[in-house]
Coordinates of C-alpha atoms in Angstrom, one line a residue:
X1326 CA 74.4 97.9 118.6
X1327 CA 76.4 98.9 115.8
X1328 CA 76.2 96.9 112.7
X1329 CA 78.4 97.2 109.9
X1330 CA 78.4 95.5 106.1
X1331 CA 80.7 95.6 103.9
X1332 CA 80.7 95.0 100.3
X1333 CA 82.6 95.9 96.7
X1334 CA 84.8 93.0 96.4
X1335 CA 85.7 90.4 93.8
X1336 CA 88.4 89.0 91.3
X1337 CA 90.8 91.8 89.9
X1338 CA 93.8 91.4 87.8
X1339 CA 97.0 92.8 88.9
X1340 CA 97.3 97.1 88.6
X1341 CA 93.4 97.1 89.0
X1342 CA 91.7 99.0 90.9
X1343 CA 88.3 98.7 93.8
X1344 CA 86.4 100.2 95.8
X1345 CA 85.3 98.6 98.7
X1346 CA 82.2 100.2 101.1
X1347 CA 81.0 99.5 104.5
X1348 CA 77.6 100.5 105.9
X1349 CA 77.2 101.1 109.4
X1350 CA 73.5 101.2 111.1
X1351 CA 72.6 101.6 114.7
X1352 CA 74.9 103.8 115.9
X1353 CA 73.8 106.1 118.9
X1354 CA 75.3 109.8 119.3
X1355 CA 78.8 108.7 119.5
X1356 CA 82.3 109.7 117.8
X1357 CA 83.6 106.1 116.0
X1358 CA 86.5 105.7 114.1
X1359 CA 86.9 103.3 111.4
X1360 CA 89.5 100.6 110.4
X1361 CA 90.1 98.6 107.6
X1362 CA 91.9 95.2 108.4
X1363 CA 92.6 92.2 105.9
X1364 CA 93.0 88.6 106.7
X1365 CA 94.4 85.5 104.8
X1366 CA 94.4 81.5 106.0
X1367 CA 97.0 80.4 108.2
X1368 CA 97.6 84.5 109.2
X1369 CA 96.6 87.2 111.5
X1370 CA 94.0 89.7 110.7
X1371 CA 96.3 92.9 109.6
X1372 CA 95.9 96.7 109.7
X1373 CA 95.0 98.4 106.5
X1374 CA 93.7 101.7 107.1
X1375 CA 92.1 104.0 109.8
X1376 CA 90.2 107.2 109.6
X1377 CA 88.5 108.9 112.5
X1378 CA 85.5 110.3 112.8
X1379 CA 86.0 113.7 111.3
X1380 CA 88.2 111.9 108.6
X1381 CA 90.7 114.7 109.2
X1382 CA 92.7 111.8 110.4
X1383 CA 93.8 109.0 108.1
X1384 CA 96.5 106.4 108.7
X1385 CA 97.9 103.3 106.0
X1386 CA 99.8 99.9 106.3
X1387 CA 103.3 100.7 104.3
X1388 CA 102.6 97.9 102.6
X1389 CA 98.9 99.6 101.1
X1390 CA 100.5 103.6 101.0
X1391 CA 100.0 105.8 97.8
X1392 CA 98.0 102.4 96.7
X1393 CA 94.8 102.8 98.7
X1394 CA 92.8 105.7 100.3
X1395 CA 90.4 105.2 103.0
X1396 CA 87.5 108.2 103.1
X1397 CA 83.6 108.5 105.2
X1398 CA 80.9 110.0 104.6
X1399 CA 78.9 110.7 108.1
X1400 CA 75.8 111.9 106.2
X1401 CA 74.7 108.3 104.5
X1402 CA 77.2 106.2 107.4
X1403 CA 79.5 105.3 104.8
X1404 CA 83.2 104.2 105.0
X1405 CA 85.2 103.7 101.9
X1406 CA 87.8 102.1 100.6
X1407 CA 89.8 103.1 97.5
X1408 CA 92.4 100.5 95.9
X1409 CA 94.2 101.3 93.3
X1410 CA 97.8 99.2 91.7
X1411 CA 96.1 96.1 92.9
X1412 CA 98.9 93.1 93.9
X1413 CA 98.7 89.3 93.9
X1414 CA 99.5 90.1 97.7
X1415 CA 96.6 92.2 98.0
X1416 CA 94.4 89.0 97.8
X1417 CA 92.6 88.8 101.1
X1418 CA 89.3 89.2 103.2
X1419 CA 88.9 92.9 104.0
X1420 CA 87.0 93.7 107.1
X1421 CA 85.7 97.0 108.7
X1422 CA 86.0 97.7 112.2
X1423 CA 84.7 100.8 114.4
X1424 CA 85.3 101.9 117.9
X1425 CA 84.7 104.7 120.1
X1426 CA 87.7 107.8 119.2
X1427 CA 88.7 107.6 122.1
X1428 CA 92.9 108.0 123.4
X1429 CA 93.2 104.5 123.1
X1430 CA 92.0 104.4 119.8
X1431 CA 94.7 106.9 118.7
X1432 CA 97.1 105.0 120.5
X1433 CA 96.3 101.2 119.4
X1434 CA 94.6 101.8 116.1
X1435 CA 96.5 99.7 113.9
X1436 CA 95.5 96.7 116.6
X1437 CA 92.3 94.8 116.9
X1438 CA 91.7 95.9 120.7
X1439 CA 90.5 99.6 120.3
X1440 CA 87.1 98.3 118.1
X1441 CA 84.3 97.1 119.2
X1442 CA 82.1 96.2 116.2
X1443 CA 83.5 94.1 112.9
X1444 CA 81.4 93.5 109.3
X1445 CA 81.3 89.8 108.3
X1446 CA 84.0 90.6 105.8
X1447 CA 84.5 90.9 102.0
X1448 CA 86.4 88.9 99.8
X1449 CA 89.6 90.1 97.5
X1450 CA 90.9 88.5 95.4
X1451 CA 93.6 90.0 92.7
X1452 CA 94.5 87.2 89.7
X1453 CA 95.7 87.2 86.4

């Protein structure tokens, strides 16, 4: 069972920057990819960023492109998630999310369906 925790957030002003992380344990000998979604009251959970297992891969929202960059690191099971030019609109709860890299994942990455395991979420906020 794959567990995953996320953590780096907190109250920014606008044009800062974060770095968010997200810890995976219990993973068997398996190829996941990683997501990044966000998620505000009263909205659906929204597609951020993707990388796969290798991290040769890496896909952005428009709405979070040249702003953010999403990188791993396979040898301490770490996922990060750099944002930079921080907006009001920014303001959300970021979530991790793994799956197995499979073709489904490549084809339905920027969905929910394709991952199996979720963090509890961390909080963004970005105030002046």
């Amino acid at each position: 069972q794959v567990q995953l925790l996320e953590s780096g957030g907190g109250l920014v002003q606008p044009g800062g920057s974060l770095r968010l992380s997200c810890a995976a344990s219990g993973r068997a000998f398996s190829r996941y990819a990683t997501g990044w979604f966000r998620q505000v009251p009263g909205k659906e959970r929204e597609f951020v960023s993707a990388i796969t297992w290798s991290g040769r891969n890496k896909y952005y929202a428009d709405s979070v492109k040249g702003r953010f960059t999403i990188s791993r690191d396979n040898a301490e099971n770490m996922v990060y998630l750099q944002m930079s030019s921080l907006k009001l609109e920014d303001t959300a709860i970021y979530y991790c999310a793994e799956g197995l890299e499979t073709s489904d994942w490549y084809s339905y990455y920027r969905r929910k369906d394709p991952y199996d395991y979720w963090g509890q979420g961390t909080q963004v906020t970005v105030s002046s």
